[in-house]
Coordinates of N, CA and C and ligand atoms in Angstrom, one line a residue:
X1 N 25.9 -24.9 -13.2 CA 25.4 -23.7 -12.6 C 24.4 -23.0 -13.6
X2 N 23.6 -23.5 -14.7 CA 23.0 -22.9 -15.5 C 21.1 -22.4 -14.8
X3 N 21.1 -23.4 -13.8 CA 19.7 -22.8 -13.4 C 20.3 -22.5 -11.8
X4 N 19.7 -21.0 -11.4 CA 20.0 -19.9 -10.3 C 18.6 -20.8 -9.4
X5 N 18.5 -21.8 -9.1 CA 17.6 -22.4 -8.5 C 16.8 -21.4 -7.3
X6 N 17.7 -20.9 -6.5 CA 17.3 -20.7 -5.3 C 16.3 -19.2 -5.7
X7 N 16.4 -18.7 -6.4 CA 16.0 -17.5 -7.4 C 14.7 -17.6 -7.3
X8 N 14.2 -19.0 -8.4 CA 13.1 -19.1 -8.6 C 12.5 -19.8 -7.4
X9 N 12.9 -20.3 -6.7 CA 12.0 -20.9 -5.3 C 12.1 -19.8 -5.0
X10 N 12.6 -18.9 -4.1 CA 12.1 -17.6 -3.8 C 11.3 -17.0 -4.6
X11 N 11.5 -16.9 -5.8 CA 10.3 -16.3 -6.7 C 8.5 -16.7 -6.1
X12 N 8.8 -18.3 -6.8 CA 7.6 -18.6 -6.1 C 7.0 -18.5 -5.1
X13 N 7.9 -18.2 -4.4 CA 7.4 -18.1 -2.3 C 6.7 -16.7 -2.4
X14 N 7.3 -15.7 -2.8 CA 6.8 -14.3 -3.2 C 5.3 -13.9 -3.8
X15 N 5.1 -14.8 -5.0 CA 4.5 -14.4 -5.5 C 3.2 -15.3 -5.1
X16 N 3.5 -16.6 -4.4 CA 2.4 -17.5 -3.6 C 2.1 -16.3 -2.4
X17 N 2.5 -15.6 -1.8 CA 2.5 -15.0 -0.7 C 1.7 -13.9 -1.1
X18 N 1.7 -13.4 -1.6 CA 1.2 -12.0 -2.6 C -0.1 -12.0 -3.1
X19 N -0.4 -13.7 -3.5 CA -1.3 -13.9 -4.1 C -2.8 -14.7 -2.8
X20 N -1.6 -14.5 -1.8 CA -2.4 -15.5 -0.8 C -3.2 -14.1 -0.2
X21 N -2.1 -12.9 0.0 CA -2.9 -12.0 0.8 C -4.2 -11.0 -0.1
X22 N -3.1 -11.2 -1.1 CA -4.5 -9.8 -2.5 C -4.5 -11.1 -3.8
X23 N -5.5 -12.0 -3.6 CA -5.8 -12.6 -5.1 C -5.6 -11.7 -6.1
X24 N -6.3 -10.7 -6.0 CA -6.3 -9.7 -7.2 C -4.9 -8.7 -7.7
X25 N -4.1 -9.3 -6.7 CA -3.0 -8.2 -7.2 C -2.6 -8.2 -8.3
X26 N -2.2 -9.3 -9.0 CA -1.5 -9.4 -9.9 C -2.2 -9.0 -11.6
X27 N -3.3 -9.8 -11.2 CA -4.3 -9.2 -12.5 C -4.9 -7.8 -12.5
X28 N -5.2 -7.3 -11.4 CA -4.7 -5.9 -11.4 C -3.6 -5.2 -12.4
X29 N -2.6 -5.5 -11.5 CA -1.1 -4.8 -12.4 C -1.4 -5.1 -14.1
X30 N -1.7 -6.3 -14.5 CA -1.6 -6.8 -15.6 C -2.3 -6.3 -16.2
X31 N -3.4 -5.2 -16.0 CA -4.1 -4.5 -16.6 C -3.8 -3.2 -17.3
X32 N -3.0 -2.3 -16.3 CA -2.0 -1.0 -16.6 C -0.8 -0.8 -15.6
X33 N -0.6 -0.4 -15.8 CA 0.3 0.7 -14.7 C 0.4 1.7 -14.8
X34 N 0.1 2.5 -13.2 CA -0.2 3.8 -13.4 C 1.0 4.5 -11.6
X35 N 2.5 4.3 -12.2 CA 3.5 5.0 -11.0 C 3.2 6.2 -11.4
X36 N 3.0 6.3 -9.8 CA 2.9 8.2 -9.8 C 4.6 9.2 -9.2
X37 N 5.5 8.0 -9.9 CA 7.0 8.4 -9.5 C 7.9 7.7 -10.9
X38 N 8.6 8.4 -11.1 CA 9.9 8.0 -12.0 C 11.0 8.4 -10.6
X39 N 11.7 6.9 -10.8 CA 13.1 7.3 -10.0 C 14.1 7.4 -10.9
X40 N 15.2 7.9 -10.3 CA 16.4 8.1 -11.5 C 17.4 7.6 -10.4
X41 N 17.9 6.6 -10.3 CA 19.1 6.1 -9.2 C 20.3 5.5 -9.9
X42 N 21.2 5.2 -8.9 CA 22.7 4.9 -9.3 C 22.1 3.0 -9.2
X43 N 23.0 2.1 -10.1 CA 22.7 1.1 -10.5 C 23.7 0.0 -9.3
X44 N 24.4 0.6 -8.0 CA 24.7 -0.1 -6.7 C 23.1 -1.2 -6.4
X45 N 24.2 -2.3 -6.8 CA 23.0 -2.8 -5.9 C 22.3 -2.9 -4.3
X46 N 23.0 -1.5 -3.7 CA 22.4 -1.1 -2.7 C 21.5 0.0 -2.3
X47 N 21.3 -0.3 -3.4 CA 20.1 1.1 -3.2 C 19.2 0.7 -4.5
X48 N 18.1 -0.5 -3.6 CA 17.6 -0.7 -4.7 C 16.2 -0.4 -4.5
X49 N 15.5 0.7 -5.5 CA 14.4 1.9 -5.4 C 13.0 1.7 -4.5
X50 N 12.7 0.5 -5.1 CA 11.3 -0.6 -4.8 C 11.5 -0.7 -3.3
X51 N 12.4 -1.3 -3.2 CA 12.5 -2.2 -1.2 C 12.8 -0.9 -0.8
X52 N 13.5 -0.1 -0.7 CA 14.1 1.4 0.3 C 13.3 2.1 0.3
X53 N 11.9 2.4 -0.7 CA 11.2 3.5 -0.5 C 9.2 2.5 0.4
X54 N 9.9 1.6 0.2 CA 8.5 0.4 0.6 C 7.5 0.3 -0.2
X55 N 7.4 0.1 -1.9 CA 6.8 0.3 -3.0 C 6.6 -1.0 -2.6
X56 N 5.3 -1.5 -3.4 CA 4.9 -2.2 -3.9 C 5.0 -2.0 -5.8
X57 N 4.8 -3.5 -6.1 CA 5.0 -3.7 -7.9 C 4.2 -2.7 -8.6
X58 N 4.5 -1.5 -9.4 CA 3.3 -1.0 -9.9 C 3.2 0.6 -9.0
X59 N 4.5 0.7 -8.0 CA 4.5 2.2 -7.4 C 5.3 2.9 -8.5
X60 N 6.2 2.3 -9.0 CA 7.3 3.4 -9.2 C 8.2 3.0 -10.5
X61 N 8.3 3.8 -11.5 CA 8.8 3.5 -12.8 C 10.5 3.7 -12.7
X62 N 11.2 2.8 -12.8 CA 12.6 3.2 -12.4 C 13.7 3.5 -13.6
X63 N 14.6 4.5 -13.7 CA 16.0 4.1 -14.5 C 17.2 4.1 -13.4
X64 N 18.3 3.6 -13.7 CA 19.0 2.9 -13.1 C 20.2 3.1 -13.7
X65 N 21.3 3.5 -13.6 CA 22.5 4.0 -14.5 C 23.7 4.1 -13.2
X66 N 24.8 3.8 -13.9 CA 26.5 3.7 -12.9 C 26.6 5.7 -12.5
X67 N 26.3 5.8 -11.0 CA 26.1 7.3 -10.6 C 24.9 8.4 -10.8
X68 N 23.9 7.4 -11.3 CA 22.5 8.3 -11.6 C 23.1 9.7 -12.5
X69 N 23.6 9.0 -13.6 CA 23.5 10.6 -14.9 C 22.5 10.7 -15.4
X70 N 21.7 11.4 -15.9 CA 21.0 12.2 -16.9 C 22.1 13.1 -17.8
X71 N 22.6 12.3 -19.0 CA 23.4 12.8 -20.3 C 22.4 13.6 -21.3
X72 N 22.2 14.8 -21.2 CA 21.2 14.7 -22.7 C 21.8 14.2 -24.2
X73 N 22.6 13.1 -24.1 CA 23.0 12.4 -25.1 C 22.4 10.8 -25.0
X74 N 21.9 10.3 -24.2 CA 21.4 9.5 -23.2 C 20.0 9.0 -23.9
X75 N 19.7 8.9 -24.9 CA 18.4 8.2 -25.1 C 17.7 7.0 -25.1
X76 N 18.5 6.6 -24.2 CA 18.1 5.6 -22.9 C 17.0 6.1 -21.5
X77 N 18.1 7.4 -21.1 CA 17.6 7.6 -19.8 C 16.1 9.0 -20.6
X78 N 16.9 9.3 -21.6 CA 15.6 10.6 -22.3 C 14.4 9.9 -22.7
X79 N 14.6 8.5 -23.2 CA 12.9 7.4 -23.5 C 12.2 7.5 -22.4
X80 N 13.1 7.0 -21.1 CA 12.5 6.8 -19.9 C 11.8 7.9 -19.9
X81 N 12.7 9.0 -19.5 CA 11.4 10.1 -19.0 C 10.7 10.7 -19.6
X82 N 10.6 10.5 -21.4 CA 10.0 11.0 -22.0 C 8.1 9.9 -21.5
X83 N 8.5 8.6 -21.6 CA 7.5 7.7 -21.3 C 6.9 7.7 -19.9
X84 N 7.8 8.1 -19.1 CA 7.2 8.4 -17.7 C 6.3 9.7 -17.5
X85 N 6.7 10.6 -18.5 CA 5.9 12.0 -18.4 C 4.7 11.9 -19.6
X86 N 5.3 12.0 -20.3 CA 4.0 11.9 -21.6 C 2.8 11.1 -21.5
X87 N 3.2 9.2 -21.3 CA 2.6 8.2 -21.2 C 2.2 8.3 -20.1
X88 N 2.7 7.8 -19.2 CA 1.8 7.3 -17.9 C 2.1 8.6 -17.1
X89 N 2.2 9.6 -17.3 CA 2.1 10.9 -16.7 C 2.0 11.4 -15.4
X90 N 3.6 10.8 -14.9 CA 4.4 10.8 -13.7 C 4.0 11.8 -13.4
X91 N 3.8 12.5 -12.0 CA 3.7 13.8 -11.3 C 5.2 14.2 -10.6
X92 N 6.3 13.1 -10.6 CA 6.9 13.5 -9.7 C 8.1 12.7 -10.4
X93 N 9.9 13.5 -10.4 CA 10.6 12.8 -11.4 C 11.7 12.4 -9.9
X94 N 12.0 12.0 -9.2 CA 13.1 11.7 -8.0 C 14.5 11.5 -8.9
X95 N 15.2 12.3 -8.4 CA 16.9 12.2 -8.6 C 17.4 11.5 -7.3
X96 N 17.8 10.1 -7.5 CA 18.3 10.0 -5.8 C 19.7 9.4 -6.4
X97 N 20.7 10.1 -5.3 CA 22.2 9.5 -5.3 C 22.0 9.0 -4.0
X98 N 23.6 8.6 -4.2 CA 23.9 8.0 -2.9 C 24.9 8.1 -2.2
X99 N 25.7 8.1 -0.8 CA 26.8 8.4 -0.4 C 27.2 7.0 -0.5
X100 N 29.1 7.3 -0.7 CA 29.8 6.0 -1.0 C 29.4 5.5 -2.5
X101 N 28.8 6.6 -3.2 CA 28.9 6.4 -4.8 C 30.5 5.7 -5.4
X102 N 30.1 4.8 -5.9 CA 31.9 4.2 -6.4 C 32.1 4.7 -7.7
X103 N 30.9 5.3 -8.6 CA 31.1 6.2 -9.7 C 31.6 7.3 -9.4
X104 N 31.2 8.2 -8.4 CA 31.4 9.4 -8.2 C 33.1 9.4 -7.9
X105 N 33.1 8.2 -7.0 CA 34.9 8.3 -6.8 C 35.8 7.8 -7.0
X106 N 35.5 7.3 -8.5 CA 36.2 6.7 -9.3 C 36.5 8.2 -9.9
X107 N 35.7 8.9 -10.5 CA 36.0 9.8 -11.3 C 36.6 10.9 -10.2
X108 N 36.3 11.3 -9.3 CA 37.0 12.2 -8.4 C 38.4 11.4 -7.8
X109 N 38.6 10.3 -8.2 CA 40.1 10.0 -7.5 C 40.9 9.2 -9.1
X110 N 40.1 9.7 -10.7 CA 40.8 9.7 -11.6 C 41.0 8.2 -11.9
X111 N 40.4 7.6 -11.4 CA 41.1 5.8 -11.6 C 40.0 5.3 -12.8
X112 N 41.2 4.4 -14.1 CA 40.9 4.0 -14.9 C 40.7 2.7 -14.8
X113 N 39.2 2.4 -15.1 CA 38.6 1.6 -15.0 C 38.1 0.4 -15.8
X114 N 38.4 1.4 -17.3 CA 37.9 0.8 -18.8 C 36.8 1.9 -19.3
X115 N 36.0 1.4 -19.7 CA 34.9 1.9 -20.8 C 34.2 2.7 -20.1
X116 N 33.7 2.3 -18.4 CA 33.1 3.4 -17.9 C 33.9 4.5 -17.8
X117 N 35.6 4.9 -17.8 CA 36.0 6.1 -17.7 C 35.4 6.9 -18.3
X118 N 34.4 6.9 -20.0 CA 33.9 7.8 -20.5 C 33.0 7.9 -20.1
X119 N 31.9 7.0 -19.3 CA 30.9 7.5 -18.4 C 30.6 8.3 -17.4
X120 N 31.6 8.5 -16.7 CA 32.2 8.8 -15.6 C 33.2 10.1 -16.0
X121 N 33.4 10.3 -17.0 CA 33.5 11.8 -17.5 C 32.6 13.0 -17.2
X122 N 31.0 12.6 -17.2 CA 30.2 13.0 -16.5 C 30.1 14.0 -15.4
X123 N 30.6 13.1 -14.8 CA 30.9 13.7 -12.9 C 32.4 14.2 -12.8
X124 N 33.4 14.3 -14.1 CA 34.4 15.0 -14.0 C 34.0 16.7 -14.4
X125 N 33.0 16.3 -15.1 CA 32.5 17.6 -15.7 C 32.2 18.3 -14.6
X126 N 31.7 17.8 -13.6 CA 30.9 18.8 -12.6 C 32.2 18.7 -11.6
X127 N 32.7 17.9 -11.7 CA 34.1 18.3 -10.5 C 35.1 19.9 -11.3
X128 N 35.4 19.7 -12.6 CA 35.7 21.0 -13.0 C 35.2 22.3 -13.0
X129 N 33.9 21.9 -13.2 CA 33.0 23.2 -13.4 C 32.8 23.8 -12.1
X130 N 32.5 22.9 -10.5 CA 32.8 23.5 -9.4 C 34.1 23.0 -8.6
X131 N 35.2 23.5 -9.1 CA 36.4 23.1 -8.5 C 36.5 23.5 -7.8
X132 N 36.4 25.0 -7.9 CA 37.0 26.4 -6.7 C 36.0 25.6 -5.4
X133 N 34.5 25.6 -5.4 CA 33.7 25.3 -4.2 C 34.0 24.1 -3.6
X134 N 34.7 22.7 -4.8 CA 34.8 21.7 -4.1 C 36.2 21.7 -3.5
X135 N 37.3 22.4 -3.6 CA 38.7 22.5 -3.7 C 38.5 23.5 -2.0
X136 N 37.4 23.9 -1.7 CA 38.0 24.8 -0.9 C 37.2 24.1 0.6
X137 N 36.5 22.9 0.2 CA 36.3 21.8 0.9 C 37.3 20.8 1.8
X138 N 38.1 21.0 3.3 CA 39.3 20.7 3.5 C 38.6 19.0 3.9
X139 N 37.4 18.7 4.8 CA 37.8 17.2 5.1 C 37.4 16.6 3.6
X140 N 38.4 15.5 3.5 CA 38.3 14.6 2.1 C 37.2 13.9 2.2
X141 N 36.4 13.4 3.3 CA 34.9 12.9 3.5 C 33.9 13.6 3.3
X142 N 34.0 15.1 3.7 CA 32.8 15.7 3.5 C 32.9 16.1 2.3
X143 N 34.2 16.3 1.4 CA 34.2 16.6 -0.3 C 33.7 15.4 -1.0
X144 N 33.9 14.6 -0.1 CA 33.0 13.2 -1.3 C 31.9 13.3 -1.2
X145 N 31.4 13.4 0.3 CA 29.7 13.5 0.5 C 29.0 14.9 -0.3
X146 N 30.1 16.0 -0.7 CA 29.5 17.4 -1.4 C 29.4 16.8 -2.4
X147 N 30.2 15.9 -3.4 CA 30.2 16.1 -4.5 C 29.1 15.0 -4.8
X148 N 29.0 13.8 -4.3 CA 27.8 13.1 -4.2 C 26.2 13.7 -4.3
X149 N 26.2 14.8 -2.9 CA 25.4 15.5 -3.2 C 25.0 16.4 -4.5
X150 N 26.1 17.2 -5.2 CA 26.0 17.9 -6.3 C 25.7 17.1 -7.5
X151 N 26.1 16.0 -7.3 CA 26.0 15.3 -8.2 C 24.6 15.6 -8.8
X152 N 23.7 15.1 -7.1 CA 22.3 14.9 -7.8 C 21.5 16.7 -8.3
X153 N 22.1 17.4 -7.7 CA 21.9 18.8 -7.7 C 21.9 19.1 -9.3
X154 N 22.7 18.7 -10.0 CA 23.3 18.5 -11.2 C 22.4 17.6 -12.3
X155 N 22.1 16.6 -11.6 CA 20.9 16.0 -12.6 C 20.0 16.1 -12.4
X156 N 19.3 16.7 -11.0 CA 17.9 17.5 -11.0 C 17.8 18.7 -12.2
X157 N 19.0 19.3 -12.4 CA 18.7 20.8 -13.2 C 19.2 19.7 -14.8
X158 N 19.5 18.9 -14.9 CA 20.0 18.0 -16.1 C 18.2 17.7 -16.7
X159 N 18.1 17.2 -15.7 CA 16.1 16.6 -16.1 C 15.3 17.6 -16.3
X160 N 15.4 18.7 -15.7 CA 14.5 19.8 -15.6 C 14.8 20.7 -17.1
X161 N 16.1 20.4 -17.7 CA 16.6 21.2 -19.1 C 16.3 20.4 -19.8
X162 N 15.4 19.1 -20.2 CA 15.3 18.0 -21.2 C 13.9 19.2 -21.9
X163 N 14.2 18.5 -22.9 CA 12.8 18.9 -23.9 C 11.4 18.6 -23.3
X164 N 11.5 17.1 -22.8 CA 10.2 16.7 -22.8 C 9.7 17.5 -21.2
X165 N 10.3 17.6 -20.0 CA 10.4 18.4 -18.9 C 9.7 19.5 -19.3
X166 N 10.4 20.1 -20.0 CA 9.8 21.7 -20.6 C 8.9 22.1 -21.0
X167 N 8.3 20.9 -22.1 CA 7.3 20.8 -22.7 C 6.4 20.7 -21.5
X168 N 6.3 19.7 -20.6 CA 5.4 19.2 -19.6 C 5.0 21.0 -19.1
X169 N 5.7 21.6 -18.6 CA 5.5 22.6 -17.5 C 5.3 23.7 -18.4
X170 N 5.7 23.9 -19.7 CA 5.1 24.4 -21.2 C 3.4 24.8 -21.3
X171 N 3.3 23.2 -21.2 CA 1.3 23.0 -21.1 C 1.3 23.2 -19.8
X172 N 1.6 23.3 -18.9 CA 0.9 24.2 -17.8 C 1.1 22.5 -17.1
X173 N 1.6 21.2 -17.1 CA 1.4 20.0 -16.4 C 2.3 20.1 -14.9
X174 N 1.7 19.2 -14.2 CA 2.0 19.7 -13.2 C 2.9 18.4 -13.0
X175 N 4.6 19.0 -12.4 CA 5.5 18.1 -12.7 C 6.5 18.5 -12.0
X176 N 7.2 17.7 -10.8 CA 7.9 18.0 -9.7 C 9.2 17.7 -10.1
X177 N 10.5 17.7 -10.2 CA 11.8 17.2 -10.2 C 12.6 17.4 -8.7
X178 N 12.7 16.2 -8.0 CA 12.8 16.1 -6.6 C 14.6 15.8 -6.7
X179 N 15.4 16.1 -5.5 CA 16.9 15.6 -5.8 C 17.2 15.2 -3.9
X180 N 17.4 14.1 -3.8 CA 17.4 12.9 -3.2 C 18.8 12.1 -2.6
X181 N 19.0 12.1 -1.5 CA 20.5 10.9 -1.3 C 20.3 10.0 -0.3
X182 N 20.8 9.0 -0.2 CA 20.1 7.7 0.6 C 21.9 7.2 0.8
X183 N 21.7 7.2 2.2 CA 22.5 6.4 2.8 C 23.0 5.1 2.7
X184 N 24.2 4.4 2.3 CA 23.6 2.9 2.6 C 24.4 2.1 3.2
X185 N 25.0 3.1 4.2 CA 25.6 2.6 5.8 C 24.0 2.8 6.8
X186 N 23.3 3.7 6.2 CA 22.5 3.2 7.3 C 21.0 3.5 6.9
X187 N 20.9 2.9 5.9 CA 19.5 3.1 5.1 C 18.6 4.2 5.3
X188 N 18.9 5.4 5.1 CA 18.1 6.3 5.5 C 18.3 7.3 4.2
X189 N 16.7 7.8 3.7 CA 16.5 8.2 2.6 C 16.9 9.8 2.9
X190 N 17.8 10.8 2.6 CA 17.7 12.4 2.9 C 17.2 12.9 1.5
X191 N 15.6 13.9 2.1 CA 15.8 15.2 1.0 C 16.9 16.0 1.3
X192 N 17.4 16.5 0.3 CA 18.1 17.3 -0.2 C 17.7 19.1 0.0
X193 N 16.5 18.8 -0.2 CA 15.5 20.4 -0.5 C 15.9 21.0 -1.9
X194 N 16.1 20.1 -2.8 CA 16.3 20.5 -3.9 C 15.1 20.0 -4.7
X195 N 14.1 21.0 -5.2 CA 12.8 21.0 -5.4 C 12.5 22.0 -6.9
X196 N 12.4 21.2 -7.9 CA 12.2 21.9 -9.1 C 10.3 21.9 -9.4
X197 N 9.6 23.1 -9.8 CA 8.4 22.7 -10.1 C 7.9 23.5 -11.5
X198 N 8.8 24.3 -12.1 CA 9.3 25.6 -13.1 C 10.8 25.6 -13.4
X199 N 10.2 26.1 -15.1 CA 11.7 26.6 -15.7 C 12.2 27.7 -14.7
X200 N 11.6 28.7 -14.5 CA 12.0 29.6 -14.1 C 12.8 29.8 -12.3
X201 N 12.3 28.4 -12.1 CA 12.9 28.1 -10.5 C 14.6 27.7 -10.9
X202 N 14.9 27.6 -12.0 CA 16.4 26.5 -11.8 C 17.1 27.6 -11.2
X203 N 17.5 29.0 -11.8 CA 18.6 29.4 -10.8 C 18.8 29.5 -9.3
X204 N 17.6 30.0 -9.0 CA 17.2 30.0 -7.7 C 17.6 28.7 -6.5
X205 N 16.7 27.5 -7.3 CA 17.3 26.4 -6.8 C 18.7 25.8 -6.7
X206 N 19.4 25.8 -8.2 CA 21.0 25.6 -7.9 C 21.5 26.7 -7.1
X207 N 21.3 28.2 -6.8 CA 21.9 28.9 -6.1 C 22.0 28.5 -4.3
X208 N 20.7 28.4 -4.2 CA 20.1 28.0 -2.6 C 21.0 26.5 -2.1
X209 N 20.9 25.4 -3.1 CA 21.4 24.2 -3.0 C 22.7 24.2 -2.8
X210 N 23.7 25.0 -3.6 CA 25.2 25.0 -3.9 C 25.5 25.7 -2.2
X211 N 24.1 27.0 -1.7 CA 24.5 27.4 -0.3 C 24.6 26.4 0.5
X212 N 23.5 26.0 0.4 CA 23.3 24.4 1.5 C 24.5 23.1 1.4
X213 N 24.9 22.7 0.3 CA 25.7 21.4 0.0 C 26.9 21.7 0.5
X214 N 27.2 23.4 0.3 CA 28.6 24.0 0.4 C 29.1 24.3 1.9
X215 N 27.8 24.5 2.8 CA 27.7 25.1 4.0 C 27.9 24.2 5.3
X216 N 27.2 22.8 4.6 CA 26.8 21.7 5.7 C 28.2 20.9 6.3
X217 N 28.7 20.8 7.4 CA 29.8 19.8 7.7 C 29.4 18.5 7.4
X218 N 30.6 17.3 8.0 CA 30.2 15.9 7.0 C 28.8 15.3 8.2
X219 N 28.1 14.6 7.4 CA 27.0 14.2 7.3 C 27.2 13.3 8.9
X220 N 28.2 12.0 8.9 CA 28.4 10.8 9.6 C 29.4 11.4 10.4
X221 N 29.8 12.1 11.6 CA 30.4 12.5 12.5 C 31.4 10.9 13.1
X222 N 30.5 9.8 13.4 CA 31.0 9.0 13.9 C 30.7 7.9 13.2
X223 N 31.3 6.5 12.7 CA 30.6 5.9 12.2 C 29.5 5.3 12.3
X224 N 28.9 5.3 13.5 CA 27.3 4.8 14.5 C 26.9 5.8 14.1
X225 N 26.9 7.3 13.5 CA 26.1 7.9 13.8 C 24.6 8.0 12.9
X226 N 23.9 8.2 13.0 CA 23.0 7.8 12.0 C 22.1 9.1 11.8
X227 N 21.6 8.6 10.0 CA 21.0 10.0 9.7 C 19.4 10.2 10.1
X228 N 19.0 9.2 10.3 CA 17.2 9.1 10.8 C 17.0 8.1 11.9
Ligands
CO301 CO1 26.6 4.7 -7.0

């Protein structure tokens, strides 16, 4: 089992196909890359950034982490967006969660898992910090889908407090932090309306958001029901 055969013949089929309709695609790309998006998504391989949003190679700079954290201890996820804003000088930073996060409810249903329990401390943080609003949440579905949601509520205003964020909007750059949740019972991408474009917008925006996430009944009424 050491060669994933079927891998690379699809590989090839791809990139024969690609090259049959735009000769030039590839040497193109190979030239720069210039995404006019940084995503920040949970590392499910169901929500994978490129195929869900219909990118092509060369749309979209990705990081990828178990629940989409932004830790400012993280200099992992802080390179990324330091490189996505400075270097190739993203206009737009997307926070997207997901419903049915299995980070999020591992740490909201306490289950030890190993090594990620300290990653996943994370999202305990924000379960304590809004306990009273999530605790007064009675269906247990729509407290998963809140806290899912806050999650990303949570790492929108996480990205928007980094240094390099600040700096950007500092110099006057024009730099959006978007917060995002994608379905993946039924593939459908929801804004949130959680829209950062200023330091000075964060209270405003967690205030409005916390009304909205806190206010909305559960999302999937029925299991057919669908969001788009
Ligand atoms: Co997830």
């Amino acid at each position: 089992m050491r060669n994933l055969k079927d891998i690379f013949e699809r590989n090839r089929q791809w990139a024969g196909e690609i090259n049959r309709d735009q000769p030039d695609f590839f040497n193109r790309l190979a030239e720069k890359q210039k995404p006019a998006y940084l995503w920040i998504g949970c590392s499910d391989s169901r929500v994978p950034a490129t195929t869900l949003c219909g990118f092509d190679p060369g749309d979209v700079f990705v990081h990828r982490n178990v629940a989409n954290i932004v830790a400012h201890t993280d200099f992992n996820c802080l390179s990324v967006i330091q490189y996505a804003v400075e270097v190739l000088e993203v206009k737009h930073i997307i926070v997207c969660g997901h419903y049915g996060c299995g980070g999020v409810k591992a740490a909201m249903d306490n289950l030890e898992l190993g090594l990620i329990d300290n990653w996943l401390r994370n999202i305990q943080d924000i379960i304590n910090q809004y306990r009273v609003r999530l605790d007064s949440v009675v269906d247990p579905i729509r407290r998963f889908e809140a806290l899912c949601e806050l999650n990303v509520l949570v790492q929108v205003l996480n990205v928007s407090r980094t240094t390099v964020v600040g700096r950007a909007w500092t110099n006057g750059g024009e730099l959006s932090v978007h917060g995002w949740i994608y379905g993946i019972d039924d593939g459908c991408l929801v804004d949130l309306d959680i829209c950062v474009t200023g330091i000075g917008e964060l209270e405003q925006v967690e205030n409005i958001s916390l009304k909205g996430i806190f206010s909305r009944t559960r999302i999937r009424k029925k299991p057919q029901e669908k969001m788009c």
